[in-house]
Coordinates of C-alpha atoms in Angstrom, one line a residue:
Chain A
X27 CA -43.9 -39.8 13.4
X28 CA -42.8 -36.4 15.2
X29 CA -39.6 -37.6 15.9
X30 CA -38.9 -38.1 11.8
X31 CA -40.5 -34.8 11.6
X32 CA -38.5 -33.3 13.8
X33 CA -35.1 -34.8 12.2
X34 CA -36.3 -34.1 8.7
X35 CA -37.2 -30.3 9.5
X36 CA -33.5 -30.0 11.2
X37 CA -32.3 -31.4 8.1
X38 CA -33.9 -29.0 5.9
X39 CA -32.7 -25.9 8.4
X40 CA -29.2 -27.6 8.4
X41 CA -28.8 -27.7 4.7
X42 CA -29.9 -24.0 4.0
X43 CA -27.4 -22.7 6.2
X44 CA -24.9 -24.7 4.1
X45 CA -26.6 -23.1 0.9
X46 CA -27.0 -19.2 2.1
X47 CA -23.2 -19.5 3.7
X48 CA -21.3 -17.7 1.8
X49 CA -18.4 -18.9 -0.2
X50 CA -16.1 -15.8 0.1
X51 CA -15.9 -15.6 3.9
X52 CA -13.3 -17.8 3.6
X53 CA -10.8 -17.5 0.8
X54 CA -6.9 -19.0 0.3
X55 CA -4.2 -16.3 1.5
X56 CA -2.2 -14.5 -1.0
X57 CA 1.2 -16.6 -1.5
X58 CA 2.8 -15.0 -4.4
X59 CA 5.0 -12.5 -2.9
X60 CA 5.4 -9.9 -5.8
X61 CA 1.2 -9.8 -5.3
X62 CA 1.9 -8.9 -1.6
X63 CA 4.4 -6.3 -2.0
X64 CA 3.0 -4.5 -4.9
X65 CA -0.5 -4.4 -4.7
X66 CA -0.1 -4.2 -0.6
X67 CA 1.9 -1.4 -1.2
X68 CA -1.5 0.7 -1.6
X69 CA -4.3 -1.3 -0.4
X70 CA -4.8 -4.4 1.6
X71 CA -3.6 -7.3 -1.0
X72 CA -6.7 -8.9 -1.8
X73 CA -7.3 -12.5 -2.5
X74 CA -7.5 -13.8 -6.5
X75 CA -10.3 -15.9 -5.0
X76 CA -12.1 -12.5 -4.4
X77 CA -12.8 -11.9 -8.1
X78 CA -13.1 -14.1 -11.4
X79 CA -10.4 -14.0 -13.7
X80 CA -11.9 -12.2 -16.2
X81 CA -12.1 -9.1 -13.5
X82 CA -8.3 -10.0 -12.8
X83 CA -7.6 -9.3 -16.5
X84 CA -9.4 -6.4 -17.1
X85 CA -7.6 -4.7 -13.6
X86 CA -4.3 -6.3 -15.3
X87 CA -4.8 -4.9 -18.3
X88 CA -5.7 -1.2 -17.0
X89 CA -3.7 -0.3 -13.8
X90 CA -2.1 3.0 -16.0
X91 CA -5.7 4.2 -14.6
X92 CA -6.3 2.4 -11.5
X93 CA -9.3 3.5 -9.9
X94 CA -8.1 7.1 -10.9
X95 CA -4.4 6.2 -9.5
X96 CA -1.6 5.4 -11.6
X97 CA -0.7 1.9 -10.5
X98 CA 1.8 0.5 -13.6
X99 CA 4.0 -1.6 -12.8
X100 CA 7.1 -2.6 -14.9
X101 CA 6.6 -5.8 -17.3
X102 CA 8.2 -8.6 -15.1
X103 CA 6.6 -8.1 -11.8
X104 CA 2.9 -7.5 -13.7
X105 CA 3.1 -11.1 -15.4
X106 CA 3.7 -12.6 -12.8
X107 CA 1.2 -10.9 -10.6
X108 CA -1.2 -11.1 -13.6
X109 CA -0.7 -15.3 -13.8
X110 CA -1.2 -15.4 -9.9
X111 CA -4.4 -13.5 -9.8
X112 CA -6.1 -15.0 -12.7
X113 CA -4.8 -18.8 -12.4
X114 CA -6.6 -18.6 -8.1
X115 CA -9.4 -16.5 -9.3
X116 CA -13.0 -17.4 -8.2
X117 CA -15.0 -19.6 -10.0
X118 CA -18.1 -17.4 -9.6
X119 CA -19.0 -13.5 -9.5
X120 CA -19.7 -10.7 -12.6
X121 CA -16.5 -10.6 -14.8
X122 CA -17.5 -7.3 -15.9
X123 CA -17.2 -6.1 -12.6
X124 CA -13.6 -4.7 -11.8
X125 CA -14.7 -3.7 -8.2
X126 CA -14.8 -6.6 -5.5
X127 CA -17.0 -3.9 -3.9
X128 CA -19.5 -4.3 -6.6
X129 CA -19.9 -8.5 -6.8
X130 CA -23.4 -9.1 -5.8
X131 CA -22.3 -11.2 -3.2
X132 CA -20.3 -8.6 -1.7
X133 CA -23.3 -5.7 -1.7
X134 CA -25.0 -8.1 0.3
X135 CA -23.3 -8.7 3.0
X136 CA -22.6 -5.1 3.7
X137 CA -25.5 -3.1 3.8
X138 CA -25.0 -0.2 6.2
X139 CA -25.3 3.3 6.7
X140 CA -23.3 5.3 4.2
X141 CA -21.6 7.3 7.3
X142 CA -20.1 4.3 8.1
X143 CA -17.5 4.4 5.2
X144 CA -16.8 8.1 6.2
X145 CA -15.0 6.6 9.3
X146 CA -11.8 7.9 10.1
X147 CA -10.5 4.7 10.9
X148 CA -12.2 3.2 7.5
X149 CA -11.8 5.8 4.7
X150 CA -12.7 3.5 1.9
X151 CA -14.1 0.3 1.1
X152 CA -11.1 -1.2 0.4
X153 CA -10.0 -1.0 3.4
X154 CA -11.7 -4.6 4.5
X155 CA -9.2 -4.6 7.9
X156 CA -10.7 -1.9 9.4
X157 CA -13.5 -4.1 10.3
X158 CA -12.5 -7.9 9.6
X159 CA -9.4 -8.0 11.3
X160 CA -8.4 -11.2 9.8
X161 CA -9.0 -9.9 6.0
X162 CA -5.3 -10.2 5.2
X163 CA -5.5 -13.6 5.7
X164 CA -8.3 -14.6 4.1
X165 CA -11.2 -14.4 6.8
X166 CA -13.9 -12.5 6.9
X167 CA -16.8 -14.1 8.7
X168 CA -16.3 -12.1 12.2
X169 CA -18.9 -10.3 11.1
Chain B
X20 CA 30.9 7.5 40.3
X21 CA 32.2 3.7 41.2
X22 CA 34.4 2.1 38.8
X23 CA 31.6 -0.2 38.5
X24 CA 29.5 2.4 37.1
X25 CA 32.1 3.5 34.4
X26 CA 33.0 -0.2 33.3
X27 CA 29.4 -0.3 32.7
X28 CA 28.5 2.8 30.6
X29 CA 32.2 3.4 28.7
X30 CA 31.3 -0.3 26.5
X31 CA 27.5 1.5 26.2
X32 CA 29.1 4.7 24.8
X33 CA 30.6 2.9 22.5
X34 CA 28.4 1.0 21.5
X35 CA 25.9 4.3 20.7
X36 CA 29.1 5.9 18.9
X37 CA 29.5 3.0 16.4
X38 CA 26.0 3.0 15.5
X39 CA 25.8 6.6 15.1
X40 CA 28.8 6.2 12.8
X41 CA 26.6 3.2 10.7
X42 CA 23.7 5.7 10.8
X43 CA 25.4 8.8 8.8
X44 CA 27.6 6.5 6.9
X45 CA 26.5 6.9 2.8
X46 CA 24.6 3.9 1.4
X47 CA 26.0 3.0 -1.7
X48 CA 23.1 2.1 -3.4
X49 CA 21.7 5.8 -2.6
X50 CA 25.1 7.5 -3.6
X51 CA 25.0 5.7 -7.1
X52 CA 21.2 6.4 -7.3
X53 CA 22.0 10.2 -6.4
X54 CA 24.8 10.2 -8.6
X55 CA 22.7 9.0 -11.5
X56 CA 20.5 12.0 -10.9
X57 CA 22.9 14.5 -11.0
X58 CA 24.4 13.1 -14.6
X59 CA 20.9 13.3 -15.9
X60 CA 20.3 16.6 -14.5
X61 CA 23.5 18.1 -15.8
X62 CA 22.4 16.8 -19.7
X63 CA 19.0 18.6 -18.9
X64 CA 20.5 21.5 -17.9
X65 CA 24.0 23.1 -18.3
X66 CA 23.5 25.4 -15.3
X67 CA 22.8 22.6 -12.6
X68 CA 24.9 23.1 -9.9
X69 CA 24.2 20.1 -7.2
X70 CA 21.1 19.5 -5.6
X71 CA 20.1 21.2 -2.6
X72 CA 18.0 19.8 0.1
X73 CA 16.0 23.1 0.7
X74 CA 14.5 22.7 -2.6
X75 CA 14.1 18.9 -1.7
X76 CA 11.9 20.0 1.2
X77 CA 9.7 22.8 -0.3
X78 CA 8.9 20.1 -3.2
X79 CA 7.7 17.9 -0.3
X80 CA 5.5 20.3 1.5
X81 CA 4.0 21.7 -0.9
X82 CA 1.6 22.9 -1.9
X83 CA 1.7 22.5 -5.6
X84 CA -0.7 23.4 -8.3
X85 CA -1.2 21.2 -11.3
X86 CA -2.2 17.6 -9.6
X87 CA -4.9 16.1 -7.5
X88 CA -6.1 18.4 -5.3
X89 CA -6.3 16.1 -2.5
X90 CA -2.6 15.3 -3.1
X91 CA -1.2 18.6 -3.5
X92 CA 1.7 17.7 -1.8
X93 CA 4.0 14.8 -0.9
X94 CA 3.3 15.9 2.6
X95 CA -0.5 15.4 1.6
X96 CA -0.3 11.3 2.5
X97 CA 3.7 11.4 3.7
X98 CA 2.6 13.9 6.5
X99 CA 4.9 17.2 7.0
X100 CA 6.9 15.2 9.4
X101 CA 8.9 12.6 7.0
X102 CA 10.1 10.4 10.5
X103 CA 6.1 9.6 10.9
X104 CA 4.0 6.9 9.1
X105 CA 2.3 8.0 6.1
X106 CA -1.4 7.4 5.3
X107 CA -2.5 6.7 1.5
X108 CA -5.2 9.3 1.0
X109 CA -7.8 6.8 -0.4
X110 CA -7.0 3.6 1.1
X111 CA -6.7 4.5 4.5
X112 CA -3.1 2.1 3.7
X113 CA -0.1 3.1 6.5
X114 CA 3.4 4.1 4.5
X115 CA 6.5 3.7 6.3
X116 CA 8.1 6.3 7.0
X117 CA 10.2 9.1 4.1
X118 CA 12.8 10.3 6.3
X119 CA 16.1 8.0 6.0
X120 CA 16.9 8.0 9.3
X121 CA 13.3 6.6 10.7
X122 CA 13.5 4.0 7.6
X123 CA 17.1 3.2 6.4
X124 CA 15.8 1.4 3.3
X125 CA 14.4 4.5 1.5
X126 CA 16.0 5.5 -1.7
X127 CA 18.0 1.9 -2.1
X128 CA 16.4 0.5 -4.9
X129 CA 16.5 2.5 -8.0
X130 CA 13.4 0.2 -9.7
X131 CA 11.6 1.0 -6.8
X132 CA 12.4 4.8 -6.6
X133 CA 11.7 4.9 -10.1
X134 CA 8.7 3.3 -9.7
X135 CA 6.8 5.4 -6.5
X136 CA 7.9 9.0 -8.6
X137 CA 6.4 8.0 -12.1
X138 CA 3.1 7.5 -10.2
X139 CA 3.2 9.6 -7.5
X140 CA 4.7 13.3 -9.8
X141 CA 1.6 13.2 -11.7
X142 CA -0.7 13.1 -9.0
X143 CA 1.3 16.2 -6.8
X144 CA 2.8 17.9 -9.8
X145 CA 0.6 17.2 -12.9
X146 CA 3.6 16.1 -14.2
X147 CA 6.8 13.7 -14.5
X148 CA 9.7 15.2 -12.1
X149 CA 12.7 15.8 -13.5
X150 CA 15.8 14.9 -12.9
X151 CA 16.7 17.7 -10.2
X152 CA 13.9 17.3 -8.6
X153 CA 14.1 13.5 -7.8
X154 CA 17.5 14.3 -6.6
X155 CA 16.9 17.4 -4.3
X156 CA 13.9 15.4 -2.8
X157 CA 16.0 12.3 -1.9
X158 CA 19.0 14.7 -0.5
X159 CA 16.5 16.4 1.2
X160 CA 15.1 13.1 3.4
X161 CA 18.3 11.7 3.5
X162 CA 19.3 14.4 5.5
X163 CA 15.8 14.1 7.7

C-alpha cells in the first residue's frame, strides 16, 4: 500500500521535527519589572525559562562577582528578582552551568566562526539581539 | 516683518524661555543628594571646601590607574562626550546618556546613584569613591 507508506513515512518526518525543535526558541517574556530594570541595566534581561533554577540560584547567590563585574544589588530588589527567576526557570538544562552560553542546547545551535563574536555590532555572547532581533521578547527562531 | 509673523514667534519665544528656565532650575532630589555628599565629605575631611566640577570632569576622563584596564575611565563605556549614549564595554548594552541636560533623570535617585558608584569605583578606581569624589562628579555632569 504506497499510499500508507507514503502517510506513515510523513508521519515519521513530521514527528522528528517536533522532537529536534527546540524548546528554547520560544520562551515566556520577562514580566517582573525589577528583573527588567536591573539586570537590563547591563545586558539584555534574559528569560528565567533560559536556565534551570538551580543556575538561577547559584547567579543569585554570587552577583558580588558577576562574570568578573560587580553586580550586587541591595536585599529587596534581589529577592524578588531571585523568586522570579527561579519560580519561571526551565525544567531542563545543566544546573551547574551558570552560563546560558554554556547549556548544551545552546552550543548547538550556534556553531560559527569565532570572528563572528568579535563583531563590532555583537561584542559578546550575551548580546542575543544583535542577531535575534526579537530576543527581548522571548523569540529566537529567526535564525 | 508682518504682525502676523510676530504674533506667531513672540508665544514661541516664550515658550523656549520657560523651558530653558525648567531646564537650569535645581532638582530637588539632586540638591539633597549633593547636599548629603558634602556633609559626608566635610566629616572625612576638615579642609573640604565645596566640590568643584573640574575635578568632577578629570575623574571622568580619566585615565586612572588601579582598576580594569579596559575601564580606566568613566569615559571608557560613558564616552568622553557625557550628552552621547554610553556603550557597556562587555555587553555591547547602550547607557543613556551622563550629562544632565541630555537625561534629566540622572543623579535623582540616591539608591540608584549609590548603587551604579559601588560597582562601577572599583572597576575605574580600584577602589570605593569617596565622598568628594561622588559629589564633584555629579556637579560636574550636572553642569554638562
Amino acid at each position: 500500500m504506497p499510499r500508507r507508506l507514503a502517510a506513515a513515512a510523513a508521519l515519521l518526518l513530521l514527528s522528528g521535527v517536533a522532537a529536534s525543535a527546540n524548546e528554547f526558541e520560544r520562551v515566556r517574556p520577562v514580566t517582573n519589572d525589577a528583573t527588567r530594570k536591573e539586570c537590563g541595566e547591563c545586558h539584555m534581561a534574559f528569560q528565567p525559562g533560559l536556565l534551570p533554577a538551580g543556575s538561577w540560584t547559584r547567579i543569585m547567590d554570587g552577583l558580588d562577582d558577576h562574570f568578573g563585574e560587580k553586580a550586587s544589588l541591595p536585599p529587596g530588589p534581589a529577592a524578588e528578582i531571585r523568586a522570579y527567576l527561579t519560580g519561571n526557570a526551565a525544567g531542563r538544562g545543566d544546573p551547574t552551568l551558570l552560563r546560558i552560553t554554556e547549556q548544551r542546547w545552546w552550543l548547538r545551535e550556534h556553531r560559527f566562526r569565532p570572528e563572528v563574536w568579535l563583531r563590532k555590532d555583537v561584542m559578546s555572547k550575551a548580546n542575543c539581539e544583535a542577531c535575534h532581533r526579537d530576543a527581548a521578547r522571548g523569540l529566537y527562531e529567526d535564525d | 516683518m508682518t504682525p502676523h509673523t510676530i504674533r506667531f514667534i513672540l508665544p514661541t519665544l516664550a515658550v523656549f524661555a520657560a523651558g530653558a528656565a525648567i531646564a537650569a532650575a535645581p532638582n530637588p532630589a539632586r540638591t539633597a543628594l549633593l547636599d548629603g555628599y558634602a556633609a559626608q565629605a566635610k566629616a572625612q575631611s576638615p579642609a573640604f571646601a565645596g566640590f568643584s566640577a573640574e575635578r568632577g570632569r578629570a575623574l571622568y576622563l580619566g585615565p586612572h590607574g588601579g582598576g580594569k584596564p579596559e575601564t580606566n575611565a568613566c569615559a571608557a563605556c560613558h564616552t568622553p562626550d557625557p550628552t552621547a549614549q554610553g556603550r557597556h564595554q562587555r555587553t555591547g548594552r547602550g547607557i543613556e546618556p551622563m550629562a544632565v541636560s541630555a537625561n534629566p533623570k540622572r543623579f535623582t535617585d540616591p539608591v540608584e546613584v549609590e548603587k551604579r558608584f559601588d560597582r562601577d569605583c572599583p572597576a575605574v578606581l580600584g577602589r570605593a569613591c569617596t565622598a568628594q569624589e561622588k559629589g564633584d562628579f555629579i556637579t560636574y555632569l550636572s553642569g554638562q
